[in-house]
Amino acid sequence: MPDRPIALDEYPIHQVPLSLRYVATGDRNAYDRCIFHVMDHSGRALLIAGLGVYPNTGVIDAYATLRLGDRLYAVRASDALTDDRLALTVGPLTITVEEPLARLRLTCAADPADPDGLAYDLTWHAAFPATWEPHHTQYRGDRLMLEGRRFVQAGTCTGSIRVAGQELAVTAGEWTGTRDRSWGVRPIPGEDGGRAAEELRPEGFHWVWCPVRFDDRFVMVIVQEDADGHRTLNEALVVHDDAREVQLGWPHTDIGYRPGTRHPEHAVIHLTGPGRKPLELTAEILTSSPLALGAGYPPADDWQHGTWRGRGWTDRRSYDLTDPAAHPLAAYGVTDHAARFTLEGRTGYGIFEHGSFGRHDPSGFTGYDSVAREAGR
């Protein structure tokens, strides 16, 4: 097939001497994707939607999950990547950039064969400027396994969600939306990890990622730690409504887990304000959506991002979340928790994303089978 320019090559936006058909690395794990969180303030519903492009494997895919009550409804789609990189549609799922960094439309078309299945039409409105997250790298032995650049943003959503005979009206005053855009290199399934995967398995991994929207400010906290508590990624930042950014020091987290699990029920994130003033960002978990169910994040065993399923693949399903034993892998994947946050008398809403696996000395976890023994642990 001839190597011809694509439409994006008309614009002076190139970063390397290649067509925008290509990325600058030959790594099969090159990716470019996004995630949206849309939550109501009562904790009734949490919608998560995302889309990803994997140029070196020729795949584009997307997903949406809705946690409503004790059920999780999922739509996933995958297809061959084309040269039209502005067409962010996979099967019934579409993301339309109506105004970059300000307004995006998210749609999931109804399935005529399943009128009770998940469908939505939402407009995401930015309330604060997009802000960079720290440059993210992760190694296994001497190999760079993950290198990503991300920006994050908070806003509101309007529109409607339909599922199981119900229609949820999404309004700006009662719903919050956050989003994250990232690109770089990130492992996707299908590669033999070799000796490093067998001999250099991490003893533990601890992760907290919190985008929180208040009426007059946006707070972003990130903590990634190894088994011994050594921190490999750190962020604590407030973005004010006048676009000022203020760093909030080195965050420390006190997480109250449900006994017998690593499921957080509440948390306090200790921050430092201007002038070294101590601040407490508290989180009360409203509802939860494990990313290993429906959303394609590891260790999902039915579908993961970047997996080639052939042209025009679409899958719809629902999960019963009342019995954790029915979904054992969910406990070993990151979970997104919709939460109500407080800070200096203000109430806000956002995501408390958390995963803690294996040993984590600061939390008292000794291995992969270690869980909280008492409330507040």
Coordinates of N, CA and C in Angstrom, one line a residue, residues 57-61 76-81 90-91 303 306-315:
T57 N 0.0 -1.2 16.6 CA -0.8 -2.5 16.5 C -2.0 -2.3 15.6
G58 N -2.3 -1.0 15.1 CA -3.4 -0.8 14.2 C -4.7 -0.9 14.8
V59 N -4.9 -0.6 16.1 CA -6.1 -0.8 16.8 C -6.7 0.5 17.3
I60 N -8.0 0.7 17.3 CA -8.7 1.8 18.0 C -9.8 1.1 18.8
D61 N -10.0 1.5 20.0 CA -11.0 0.9 20.8 C -11.6 1.9 21.8
R76 N -18.3 -2.1 25.0 CA -16.9 -2.1 24.5 C -17.0 -2.3 23.0
A77 N -16.0 -1.6 22.3 CA -15.9 -1.7 20.9 C -14.5 -1.6 20.4
S78 N -14.2 -2.3 19.3 CA -12.8 -2.3 18.8 C -12.9 -2.4 17.3
D79 N -11.9 -1.7 16.6 CA -11.9 -1.8 15.2 C -10.5 -1.5 14.7
A80 N -10.3 -1.5 13.4 CA -9.0 -1.2 12.7 C -8.8 0.3 12.7
L81 N -7.7 0.7 13.1 CA -7.3 2.2 13.1 C -7.2 2.6 11.6
V90 N -15.9 4.5 17.6 CA -15.7 3.1 17.5 C -17.0 2.4 17.8
G91 N -17.6 1.7 16.8 CA -18.9 1.1 17.0 C -19.9 2.2 17.5
W303 N -11.6 -8.7 28.2 CA -11.2 -7.8 27.2 C -10.2 -6.8 27.8
G306 N -6.3 -2.3 23.6 CA -5.3 -2.5 22.6 C -5.4 -3.9 22.0
T307 N -6.3 -4.7 22.5 CA -6.5 -6.1 22.0 C -7.2 -6.2 20.7
W308 N -6.6 -6.8 19.7 CA -7.3 -7.0 18.4 C -8.4 -8.0 18.4
R309 N -9.6 -7.6 18.2 CA -10.7 -8.4 18.2 C -11.4 -8.6 16.8
G310 N -10.7 -8.1 15.8 CA -11.2 -8.1 14.4 C -12.0 -6.8 14.1
R311 N -12.3 -6.6 12.9 CA -13.0 -5.4 12.5 C -14.5 -5.4 13.0
G312 N -14.9 -4.2 13.5 CA -16.3 -4.0 13.9 C -16.7 -4.8 15.1
W313 N -15.8 -5.1 16.0 CA -16.2 -5.8 17.2 C -16.9 -4.9 18.2
T314 N -18.1 -5.4 18.7 CA -18.8 -4.7 19.8 C -19.3 -5.7 20.8
D315 N -19.3 -5.3 22.0 CA -19.7 -6.2 23.1 C -20.4 -5.4 24.1

